[in-house]
XYZ file of C-alpha atoms in Angstrom:
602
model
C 16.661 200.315 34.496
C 18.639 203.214 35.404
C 21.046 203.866 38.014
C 19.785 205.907 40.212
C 23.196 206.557 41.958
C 24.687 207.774 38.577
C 21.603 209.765 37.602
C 19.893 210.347 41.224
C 17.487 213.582 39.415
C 16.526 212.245 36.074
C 15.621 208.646 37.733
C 12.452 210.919 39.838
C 11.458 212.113 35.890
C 9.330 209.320 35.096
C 6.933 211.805 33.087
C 6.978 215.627 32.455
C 4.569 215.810 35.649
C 7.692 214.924 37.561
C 10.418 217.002 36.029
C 7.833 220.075 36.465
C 7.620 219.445 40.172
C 11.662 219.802 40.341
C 12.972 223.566 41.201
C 14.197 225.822 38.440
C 17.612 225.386 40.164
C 17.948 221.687 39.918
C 17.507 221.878 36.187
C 21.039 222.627 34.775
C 21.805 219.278 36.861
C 19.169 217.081 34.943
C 20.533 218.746 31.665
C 24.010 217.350 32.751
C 22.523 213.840 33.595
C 20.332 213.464 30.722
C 23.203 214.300 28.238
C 25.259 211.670 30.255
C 22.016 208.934 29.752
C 21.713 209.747 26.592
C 25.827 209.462 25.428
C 25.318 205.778 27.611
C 22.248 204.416 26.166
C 23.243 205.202 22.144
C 26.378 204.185 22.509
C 25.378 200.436 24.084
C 22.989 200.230 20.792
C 23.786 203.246 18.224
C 20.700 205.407 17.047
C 20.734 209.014 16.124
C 22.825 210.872 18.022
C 24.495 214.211 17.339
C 21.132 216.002 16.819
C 19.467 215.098 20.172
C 22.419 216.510 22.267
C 21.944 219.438 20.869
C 18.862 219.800 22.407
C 18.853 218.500 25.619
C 18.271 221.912 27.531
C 15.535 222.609 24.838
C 13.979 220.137 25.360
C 13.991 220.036 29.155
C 12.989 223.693 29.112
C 9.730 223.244 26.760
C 8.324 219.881 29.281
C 9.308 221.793 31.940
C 7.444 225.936 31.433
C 4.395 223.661 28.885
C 1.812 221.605 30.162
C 2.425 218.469 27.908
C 1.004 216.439 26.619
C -2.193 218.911 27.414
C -0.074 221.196 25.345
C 0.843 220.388 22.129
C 4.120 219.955 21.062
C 5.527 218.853 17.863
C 8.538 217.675 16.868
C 10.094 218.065 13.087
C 11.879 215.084 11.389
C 12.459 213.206 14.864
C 16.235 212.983 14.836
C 16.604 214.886 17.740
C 13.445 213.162 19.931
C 15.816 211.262 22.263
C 15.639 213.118 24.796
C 11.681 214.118 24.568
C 11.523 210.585 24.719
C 13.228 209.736 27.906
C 11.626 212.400 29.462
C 8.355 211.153 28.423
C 8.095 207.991 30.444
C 10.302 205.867 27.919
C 13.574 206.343 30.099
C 14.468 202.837 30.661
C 13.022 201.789 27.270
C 15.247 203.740 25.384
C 18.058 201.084 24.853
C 15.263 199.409 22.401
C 15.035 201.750 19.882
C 15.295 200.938 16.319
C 14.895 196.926 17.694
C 12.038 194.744 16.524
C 9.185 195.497 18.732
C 11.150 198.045 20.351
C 10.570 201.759 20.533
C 10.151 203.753 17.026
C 12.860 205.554 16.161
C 10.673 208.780 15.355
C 8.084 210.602 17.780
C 4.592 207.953 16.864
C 1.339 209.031 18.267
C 0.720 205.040 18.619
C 3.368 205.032 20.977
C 2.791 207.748 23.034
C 0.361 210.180 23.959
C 3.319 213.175 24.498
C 3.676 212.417 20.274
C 1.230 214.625 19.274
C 2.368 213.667 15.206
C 4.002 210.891 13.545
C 7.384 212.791 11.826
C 10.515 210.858 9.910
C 10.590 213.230 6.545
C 11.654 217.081 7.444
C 9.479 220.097 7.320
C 6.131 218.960 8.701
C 5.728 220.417 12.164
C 4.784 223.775 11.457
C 1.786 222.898 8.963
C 0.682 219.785 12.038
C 0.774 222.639 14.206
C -1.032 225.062 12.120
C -3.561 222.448 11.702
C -3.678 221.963 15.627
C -3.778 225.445 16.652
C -6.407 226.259 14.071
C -8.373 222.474 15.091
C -8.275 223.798 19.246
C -9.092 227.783 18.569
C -12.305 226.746 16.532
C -12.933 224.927 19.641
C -12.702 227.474 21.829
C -9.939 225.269 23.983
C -6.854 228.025 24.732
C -4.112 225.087 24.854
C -0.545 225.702 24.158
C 0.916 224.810 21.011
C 4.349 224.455 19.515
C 6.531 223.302 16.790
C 10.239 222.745 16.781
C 11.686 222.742 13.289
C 15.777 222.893 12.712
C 17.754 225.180 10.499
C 17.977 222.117 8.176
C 14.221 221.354 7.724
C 13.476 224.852 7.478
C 14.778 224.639 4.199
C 12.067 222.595 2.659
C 9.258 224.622 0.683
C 6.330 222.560 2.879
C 7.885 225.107 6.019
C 7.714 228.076 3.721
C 4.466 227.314 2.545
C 3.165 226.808 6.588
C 4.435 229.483 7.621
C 3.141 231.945 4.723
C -0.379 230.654 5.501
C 0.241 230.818 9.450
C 1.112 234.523 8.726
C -1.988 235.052 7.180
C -4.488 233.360 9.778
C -2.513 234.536 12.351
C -3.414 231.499 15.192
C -1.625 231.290 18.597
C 1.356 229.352 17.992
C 5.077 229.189 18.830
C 7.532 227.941 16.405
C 11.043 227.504 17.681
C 14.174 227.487 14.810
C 16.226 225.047 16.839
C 19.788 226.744 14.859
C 22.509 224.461 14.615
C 24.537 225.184 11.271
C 23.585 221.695 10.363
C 21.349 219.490 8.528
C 22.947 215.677 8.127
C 25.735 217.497 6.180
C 26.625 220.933 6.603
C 23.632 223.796 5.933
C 23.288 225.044 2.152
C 21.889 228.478 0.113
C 20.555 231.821 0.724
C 18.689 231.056 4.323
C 21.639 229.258 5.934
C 23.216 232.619 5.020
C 20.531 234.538 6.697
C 20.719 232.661 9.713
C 24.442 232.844 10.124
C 23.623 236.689 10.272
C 21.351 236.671 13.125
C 23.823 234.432 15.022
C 26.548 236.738 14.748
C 24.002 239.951 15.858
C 24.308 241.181 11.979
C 21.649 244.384 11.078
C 21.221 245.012 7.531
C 23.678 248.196 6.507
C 21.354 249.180 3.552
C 18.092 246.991 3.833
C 16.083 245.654 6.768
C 17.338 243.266 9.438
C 17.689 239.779 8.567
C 14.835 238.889 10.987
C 12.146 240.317 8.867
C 11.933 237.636 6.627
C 10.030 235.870 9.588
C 8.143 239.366 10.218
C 7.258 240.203 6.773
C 5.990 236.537 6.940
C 3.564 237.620 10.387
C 5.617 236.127 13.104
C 7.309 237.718 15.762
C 10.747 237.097 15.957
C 12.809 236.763 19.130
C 16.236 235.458 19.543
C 18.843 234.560 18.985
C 18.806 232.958 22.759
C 21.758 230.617 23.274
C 19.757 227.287 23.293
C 22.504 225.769 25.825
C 22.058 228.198 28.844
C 18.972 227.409 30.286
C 18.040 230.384 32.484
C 18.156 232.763 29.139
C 16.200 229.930 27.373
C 13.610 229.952 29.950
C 13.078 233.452 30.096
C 12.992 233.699 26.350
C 9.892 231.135 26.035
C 8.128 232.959 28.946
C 8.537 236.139 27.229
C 6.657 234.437 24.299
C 4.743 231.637 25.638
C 1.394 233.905 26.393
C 1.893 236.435 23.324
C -1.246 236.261 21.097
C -0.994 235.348 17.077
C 2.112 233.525 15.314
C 6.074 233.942 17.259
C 8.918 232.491 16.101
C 11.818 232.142 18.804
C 15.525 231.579 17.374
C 17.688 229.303 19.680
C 20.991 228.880 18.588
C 22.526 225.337 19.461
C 25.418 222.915 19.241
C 25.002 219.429 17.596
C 27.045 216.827 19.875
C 26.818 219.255 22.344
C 28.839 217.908 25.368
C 30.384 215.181 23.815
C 33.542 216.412 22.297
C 33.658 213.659 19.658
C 30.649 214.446 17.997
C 30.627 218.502 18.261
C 34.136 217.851 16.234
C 32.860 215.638 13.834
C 28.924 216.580 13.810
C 28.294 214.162 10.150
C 29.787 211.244 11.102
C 27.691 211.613 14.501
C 24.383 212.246 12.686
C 23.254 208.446 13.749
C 25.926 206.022 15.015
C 26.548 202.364 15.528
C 27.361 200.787 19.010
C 30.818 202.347 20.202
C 33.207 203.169 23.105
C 31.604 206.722 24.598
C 35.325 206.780 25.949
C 37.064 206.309 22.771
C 34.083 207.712 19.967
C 33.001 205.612 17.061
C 35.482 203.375 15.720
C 35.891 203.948 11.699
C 33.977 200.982 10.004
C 36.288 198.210 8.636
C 36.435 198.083 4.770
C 35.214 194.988 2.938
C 31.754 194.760 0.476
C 31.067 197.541 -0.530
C 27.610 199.313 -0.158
C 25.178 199.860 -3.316
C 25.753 203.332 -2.021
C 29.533 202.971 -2.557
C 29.006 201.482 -6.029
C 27.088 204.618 -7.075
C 29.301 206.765 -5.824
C 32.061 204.945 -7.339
C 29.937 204.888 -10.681
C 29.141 208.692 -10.691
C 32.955 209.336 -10.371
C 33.692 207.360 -13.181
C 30.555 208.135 -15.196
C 31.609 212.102 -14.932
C 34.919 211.673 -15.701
C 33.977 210.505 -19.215
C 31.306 212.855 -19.353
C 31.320 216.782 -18.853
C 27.990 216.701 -19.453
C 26.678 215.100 -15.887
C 26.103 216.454 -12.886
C 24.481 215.132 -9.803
C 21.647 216.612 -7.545
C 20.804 215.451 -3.778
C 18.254 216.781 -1.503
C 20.554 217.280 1.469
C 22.083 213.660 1.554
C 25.648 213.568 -0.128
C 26.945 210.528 2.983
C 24.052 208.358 3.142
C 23.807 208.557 -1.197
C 27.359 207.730 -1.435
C 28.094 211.512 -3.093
C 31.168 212.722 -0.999
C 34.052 211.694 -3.294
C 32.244 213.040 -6.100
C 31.481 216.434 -4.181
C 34.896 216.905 -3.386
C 36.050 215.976 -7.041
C 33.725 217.562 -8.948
C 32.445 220.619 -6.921
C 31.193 222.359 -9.308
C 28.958 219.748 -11.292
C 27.594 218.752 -7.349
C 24.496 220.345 -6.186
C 23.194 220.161 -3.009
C 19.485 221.833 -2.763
C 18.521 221.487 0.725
C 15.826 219.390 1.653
C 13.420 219.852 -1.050
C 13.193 217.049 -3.046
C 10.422 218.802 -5.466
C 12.900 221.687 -6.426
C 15.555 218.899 -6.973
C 13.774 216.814 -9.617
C 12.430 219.775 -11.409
C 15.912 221.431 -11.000
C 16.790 218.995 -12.914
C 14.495 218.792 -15.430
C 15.542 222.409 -16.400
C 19.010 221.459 -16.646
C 18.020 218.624 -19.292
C 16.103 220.768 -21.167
C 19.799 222.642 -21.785
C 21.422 219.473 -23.106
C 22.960 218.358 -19.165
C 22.991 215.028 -18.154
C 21.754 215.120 -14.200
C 21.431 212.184 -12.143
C 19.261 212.973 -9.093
C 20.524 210.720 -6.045
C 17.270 210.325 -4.063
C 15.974 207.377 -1.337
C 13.040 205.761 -2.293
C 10.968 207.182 0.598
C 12.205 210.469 -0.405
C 11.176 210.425 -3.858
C 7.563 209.848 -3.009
C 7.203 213.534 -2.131
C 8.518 214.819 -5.679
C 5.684 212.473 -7.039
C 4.446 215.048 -9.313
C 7.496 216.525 -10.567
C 8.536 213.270 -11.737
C 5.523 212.925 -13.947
C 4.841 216.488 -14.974
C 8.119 217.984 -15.098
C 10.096 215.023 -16.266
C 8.291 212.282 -17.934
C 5.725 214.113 -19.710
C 8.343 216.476 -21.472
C 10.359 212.875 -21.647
C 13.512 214.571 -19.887
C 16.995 213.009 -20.210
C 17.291 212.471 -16.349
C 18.697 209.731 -14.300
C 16.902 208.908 -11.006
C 19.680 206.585 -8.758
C 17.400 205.697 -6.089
C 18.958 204.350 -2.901
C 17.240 202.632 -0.065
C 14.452 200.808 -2.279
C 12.417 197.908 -0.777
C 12.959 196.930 3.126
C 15.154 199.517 4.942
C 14.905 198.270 8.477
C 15.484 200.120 11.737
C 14.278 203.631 10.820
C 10.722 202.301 10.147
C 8.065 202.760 8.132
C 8.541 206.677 7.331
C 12.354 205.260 5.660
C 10.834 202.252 3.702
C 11.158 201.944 -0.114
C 8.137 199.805 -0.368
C 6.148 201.304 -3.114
C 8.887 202.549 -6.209
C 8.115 199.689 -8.407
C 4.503 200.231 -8.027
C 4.557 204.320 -8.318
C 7.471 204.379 -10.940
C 6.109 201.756 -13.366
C 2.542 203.561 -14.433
C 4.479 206.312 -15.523
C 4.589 206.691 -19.082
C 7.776 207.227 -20.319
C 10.326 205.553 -17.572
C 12.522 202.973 -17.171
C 12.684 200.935 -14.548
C 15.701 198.856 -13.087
C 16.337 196.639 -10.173
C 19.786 195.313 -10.162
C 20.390 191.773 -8.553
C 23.891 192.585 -6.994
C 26.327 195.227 -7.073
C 28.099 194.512 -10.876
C 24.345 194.572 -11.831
C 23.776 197.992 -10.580
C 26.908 199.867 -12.512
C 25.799 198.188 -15.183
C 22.079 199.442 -15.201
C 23.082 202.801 -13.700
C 25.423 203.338 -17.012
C 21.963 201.793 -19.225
C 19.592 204.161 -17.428
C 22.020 206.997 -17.685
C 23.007 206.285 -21.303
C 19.305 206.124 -22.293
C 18.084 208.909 -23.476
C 15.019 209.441 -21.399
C 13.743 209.445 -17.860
C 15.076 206.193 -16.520
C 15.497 204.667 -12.540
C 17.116 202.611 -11.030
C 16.310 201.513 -7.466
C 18.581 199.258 -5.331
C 18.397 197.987 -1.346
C 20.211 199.527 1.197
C 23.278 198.103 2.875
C 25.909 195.384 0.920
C 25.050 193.502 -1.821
C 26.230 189.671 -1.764
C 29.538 190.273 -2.746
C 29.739 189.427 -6.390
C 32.678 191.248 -7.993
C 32.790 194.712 -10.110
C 33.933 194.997 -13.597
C 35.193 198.661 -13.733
C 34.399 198.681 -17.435
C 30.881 201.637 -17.785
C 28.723 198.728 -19.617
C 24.943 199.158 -20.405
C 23.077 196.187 -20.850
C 20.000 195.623 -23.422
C 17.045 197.252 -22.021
C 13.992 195.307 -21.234
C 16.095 192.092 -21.725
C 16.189 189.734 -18.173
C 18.598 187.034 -17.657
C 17.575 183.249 -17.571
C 20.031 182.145 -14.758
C 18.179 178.635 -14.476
C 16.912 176.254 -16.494
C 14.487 173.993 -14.616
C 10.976 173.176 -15.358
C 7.639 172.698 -13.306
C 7.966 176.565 -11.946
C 10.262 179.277 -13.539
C 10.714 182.084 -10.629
C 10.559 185.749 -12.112
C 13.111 187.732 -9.368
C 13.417 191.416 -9.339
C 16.193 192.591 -7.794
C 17.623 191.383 -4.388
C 15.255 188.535 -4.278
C 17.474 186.551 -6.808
C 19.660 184.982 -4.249
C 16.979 183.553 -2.446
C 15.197 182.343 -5.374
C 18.425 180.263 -6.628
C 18.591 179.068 -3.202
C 14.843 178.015 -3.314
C 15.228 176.679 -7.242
C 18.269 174.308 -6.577
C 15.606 172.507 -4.091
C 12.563 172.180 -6.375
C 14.620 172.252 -9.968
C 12.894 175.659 -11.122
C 13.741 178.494 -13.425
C 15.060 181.528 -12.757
C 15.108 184.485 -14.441
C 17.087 187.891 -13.231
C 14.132 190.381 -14.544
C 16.749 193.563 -14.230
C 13.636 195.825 -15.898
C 10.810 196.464 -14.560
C 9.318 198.361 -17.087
C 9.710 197.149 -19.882
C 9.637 193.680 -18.757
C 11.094 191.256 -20.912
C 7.853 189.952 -23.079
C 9.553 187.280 -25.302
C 10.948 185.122 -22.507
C 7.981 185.684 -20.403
C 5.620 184.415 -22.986
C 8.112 181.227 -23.827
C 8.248 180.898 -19.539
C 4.112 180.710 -19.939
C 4.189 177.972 -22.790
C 6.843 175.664 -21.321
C 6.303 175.809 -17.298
C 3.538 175.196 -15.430
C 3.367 178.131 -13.184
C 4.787 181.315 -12.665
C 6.162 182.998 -9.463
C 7.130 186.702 -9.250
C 9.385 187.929 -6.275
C 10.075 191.503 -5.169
C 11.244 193.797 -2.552
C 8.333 196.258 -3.032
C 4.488 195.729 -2.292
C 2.393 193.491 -4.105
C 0.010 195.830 -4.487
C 0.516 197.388 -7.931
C 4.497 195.940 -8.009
C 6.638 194.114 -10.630
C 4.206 190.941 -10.271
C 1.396 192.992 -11.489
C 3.189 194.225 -14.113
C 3.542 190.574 -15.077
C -0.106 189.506 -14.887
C -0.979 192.256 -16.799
C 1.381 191.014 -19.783
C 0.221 187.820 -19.380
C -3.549 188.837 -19.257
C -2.823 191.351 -22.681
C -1.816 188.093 -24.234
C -4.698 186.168 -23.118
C -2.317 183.631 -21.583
C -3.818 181.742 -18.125
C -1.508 179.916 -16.133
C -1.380 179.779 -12.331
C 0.864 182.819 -11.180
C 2.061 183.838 -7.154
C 3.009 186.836 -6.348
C 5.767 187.274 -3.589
C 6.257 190.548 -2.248
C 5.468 192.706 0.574
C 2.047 193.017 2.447
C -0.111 195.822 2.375
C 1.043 197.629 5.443
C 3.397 199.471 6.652
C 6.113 197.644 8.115
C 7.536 198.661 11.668
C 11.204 198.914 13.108
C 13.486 195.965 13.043
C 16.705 194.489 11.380
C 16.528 194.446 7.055
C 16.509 190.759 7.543
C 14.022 190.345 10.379
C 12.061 192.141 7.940
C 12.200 190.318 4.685
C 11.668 186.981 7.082
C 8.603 188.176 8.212
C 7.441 189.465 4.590
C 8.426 185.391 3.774
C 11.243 186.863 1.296
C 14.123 184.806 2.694
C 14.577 181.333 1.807
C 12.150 179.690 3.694
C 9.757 181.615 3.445
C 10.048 181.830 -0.365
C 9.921 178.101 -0.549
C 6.961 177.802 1.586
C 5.214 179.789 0.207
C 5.913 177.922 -3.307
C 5.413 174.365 -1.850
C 1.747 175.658 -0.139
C 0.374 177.195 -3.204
C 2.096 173.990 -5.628
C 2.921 171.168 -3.065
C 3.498 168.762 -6.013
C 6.677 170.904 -7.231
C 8.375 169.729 -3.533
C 12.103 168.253 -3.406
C 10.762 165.096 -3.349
C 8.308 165.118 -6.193
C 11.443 166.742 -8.091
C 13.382 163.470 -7.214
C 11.001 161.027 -8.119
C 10.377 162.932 -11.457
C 13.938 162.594 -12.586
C 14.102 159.054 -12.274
């Protein structure tokens, strides 16, 4: 609960009702206490961070002149929510974010009624708004409704696209550029530029103002308003909040406002771990490294052999491991902004040109360049590399992060290649096959460390479609795709099974499948990925083709979309882990259990 000594305003806001029945006076003093709340409640659990300072006296101001959740307001990408959230009678459950069974980590309309729409990918809220405003006019209902978007997401074509059709219907809507200078990493291209001249009060000397590329759009623009002084800020949204057809108000803010750690060092305080708010984040001690690290490390080493590479992220060079290879190679480095469809077909231009680009993408992310990868890419059969980070269970950023369904969407696509490395020597090594193969090819590995095995430094490519017996048992031979090999040897030590390290996907490994089917007596396939069209599919297919029947269980993830909690809470409760692996082997086959194993080798 929270201490209502320390925080004697914001412990009376138990709901927007209540701030709205403080005076406008008092309000500069809940700013001050809910930026102190929110520094104390991240740092006793970590969470995103640098973004929701910024917006603390935005956000108060918009609860407190709106009648939400009457009034609709929307939130884009969710980083910044913290503080809607406290507000919004989650105060004292705010310490459970990103926990198992805690609160989601972006706005969810299941969890709240004042989450109007479910966000966790960039560059949605003006089209949910459109959607709502043009939903309550039909109606006839006159509520208020608005959509906060940052100089980041604004980037992505889905905004551009919203607002060019809001333009054109013209509904009653706000949309508020929340302008920081900042999307995870620093802001890139042509708008960033635009909006660095409307900060700095810059007309156009020989053309029109920077501002009219919202007006020529249909929205009237007002700002910039400094987004940190709330009597300006409130006066600005009363100026627009009864104006008729589309307005677009420009508040200028600081990320890690207020906390001088993070406003110096606004990437590393994106999202943080526990920490000291007296001392800041302590730096993370090295050991394992991260399948992020080993593609970073890769692409370094990859380039330097090869002018012909370059590498292409949608706005995440730290969380794809791409900062050593930025600063190394700046000028084979492209950062696009968030707009994952321009990347992908970005870089099937540059392949049709003879350059080698590896697109460093999550999983999640991927899914909305769906059909770029297929038209633009595979159907020309493009030389490009997808490295795709944060495949199968992700953890506490929930379901809108997972990288549940790759295998399943990659693997119907004519023309790919499809990897899953079982540990981090695995994924070089399949990074430097996909890359050397002349073709689309991806590889998708699991966020966080991978158990430790060591590197070879050497850029090897291994045989593709070829797997890796690792076990020679007999009864069951397990087929493990990626990360679930080190369960499955666990499991297969037990119950003297095979195991075989699958590596590909697609192609899978038809010989020593089809000699598996002849000399075992069942088949199990394990993946991080849903069942539901995954790597086991792919392997009852084969065996189907082949008109070979023998008993086969597929382990994977369920059909739904899994919710916040730890990677390996996760993978328990999809019956990944050990136990759950074996369980579910010993329920479906109970006569392949330790013991039968026993009394069969006597």
């Amino acid at each position: 609960m929270i201490d209502r000594n320390r925080y004697p305003l914001l412990a009376r806001v138990d709901s927007p009702e209540d701030l709205r029945r403080l005076s406008e006076a008092e309000l500069p003093k809940v700013a001050d206490e809910l930026r102190a709340y929110l520094i104390e409640s991240v740092a006793s659990v970590g969470g995103h961070f640098g973004a929701g300072l910024g917006v603390v006296e935005l956000t108060l101001a918009l609860h407190y002149l709106y009648d939400t959740p009457r009034d609709r307001l929307v939130w884009d990408v969710g980083h910044q929510s913290y503080p809607h959230k406290i507000l919004t009678a989650r105060r004292d459950r705010i310490t459970s974010i990103k926990k198992k069974d805690g609160l989601a980590p972006f706005p969810s309309r299941a969890e709240s009624r004042y989450d109007t729409f479910g966000v966790g990918h960039a560059s949605t809220s003006i089209s949910a708004a459109l959607g709502m405003a043009i939903a309550l006019q039909r109606a006839g209902d006159h509520r208020k409704v608005v959509a906060v978007i940052g100089d980041g997401a604004i980037t992505g074509g889905m905004a551009y696209e919203a607002l060019n059709h809001a333009g054109g219907v013209a509904p009653d809507m706000l949309v508020v550029l929340n302008d920081n200078g900042m999307s995870i990493s620093e802001n890139v291209g042509g708008l960033d530029r635009t909006l660095a001249r409307l900060r700095a009060g810059e007309a156009g000397e020989s053309g029109p103002h920077p501002e009219a590329l919202f007006e020529e759009l249909g929205f009237a623009y007002c700002g910039p308003v400094d987004g940190h002084d709330l009597p300006a800020l409130l006066a600005a949204l009363r100026e627009v909040k009864d104006r008729r057809g589309p307005q677009l108000l420009h508040v200028v803010t600081t990320k890690g406002k207020g906390y001088v750690h993070a406003e110096r060092a606004q990437i590393e305080y994106h999202a943080v771990g526990r920490f000291d708010p007296a001392r800041g984040v302590a730096q993370p001690a090295t050991g394992t490294p991260s399948y992020s690290e080993v593609f970073g490390d890769w692409l370094c080493d990859m380039a330097a052999v090869d002018a012909r590479l370059v590498a292409i992220t949608p706005a995440m060079r730290e969380g794809s491991g791409m900062v050593r290879f930025s600063q190394a190679f700046p000028d084979r480095y492209f950062d696009v902004a968030i707009a994952e469809q321009h990347a992908v077909t970005l870089a099937a231009g540059l392949a049709c040109e003879g350059v080698k680009p590896v697109v460093a993408i999550y999983s999640t992310f991927l899914q909305r360049a769906y059909d770029q990868l297929i038209h633009d890419v595979a159907l020309q059969g493009l030389d490009v590399t997808f490295a795709i980070d944060r495949a199968g269970v992700v953890g506490p950023d929930g379901p809108t992060h997972a990288g549940s369904f790759d295998l399943g969407y990659l693997r119907c696509i004519p023309n790919m290649v499809v990897m899953a490395p079982a540990d981090e020597n695995e994924c070089r090594q399949l990074l430097t096959t996909g890359y050397r193969h002349e073709g689309p090819a991806a590889i998708r590995y699991p966020r966080g460390d991978g158990p430790g095995v060591a590197i070879d430094p050497a850029l090897t490519a291994l045989p593709i479609g070829k797997a890796e017996l690792r076990r020679r048992g007999r009864g069951i031979a397990m087929l493990a795709f990626g990360c679930t090999l080190a369960p499955a040897l666990a499991v297969a030590d037990e119950i003297d099974a095979s195991v075989v390290n699958m590596r590909f996907v697609k192609p899978l490994d038809e010989s020593l499948l089809l000699e598996l089917a002849r000399t075992h007596d069942a088949l199990v396939t394990l993946e991080d990925n849903v069942v539901a069209g995954g790597a086991g599919s792919a392997v009852s297919e084969l065996l189907s083709a082949h008109g070979v029947q023998i008993p086969l269980l597929q382990l994977g993830l369920p059909d739904a979309f899994l919710e916040h909690a730890s990677r390996e809470q996760l993978l328990a409760e999809a019956g990944l882990d050990a136990d759950g692996i074996r369980r579910a082997i010993l329920a479906r086959f109970p006569r392949f259990g330790p013991v039968a194993a026993v009394r069969d080798a006597i």
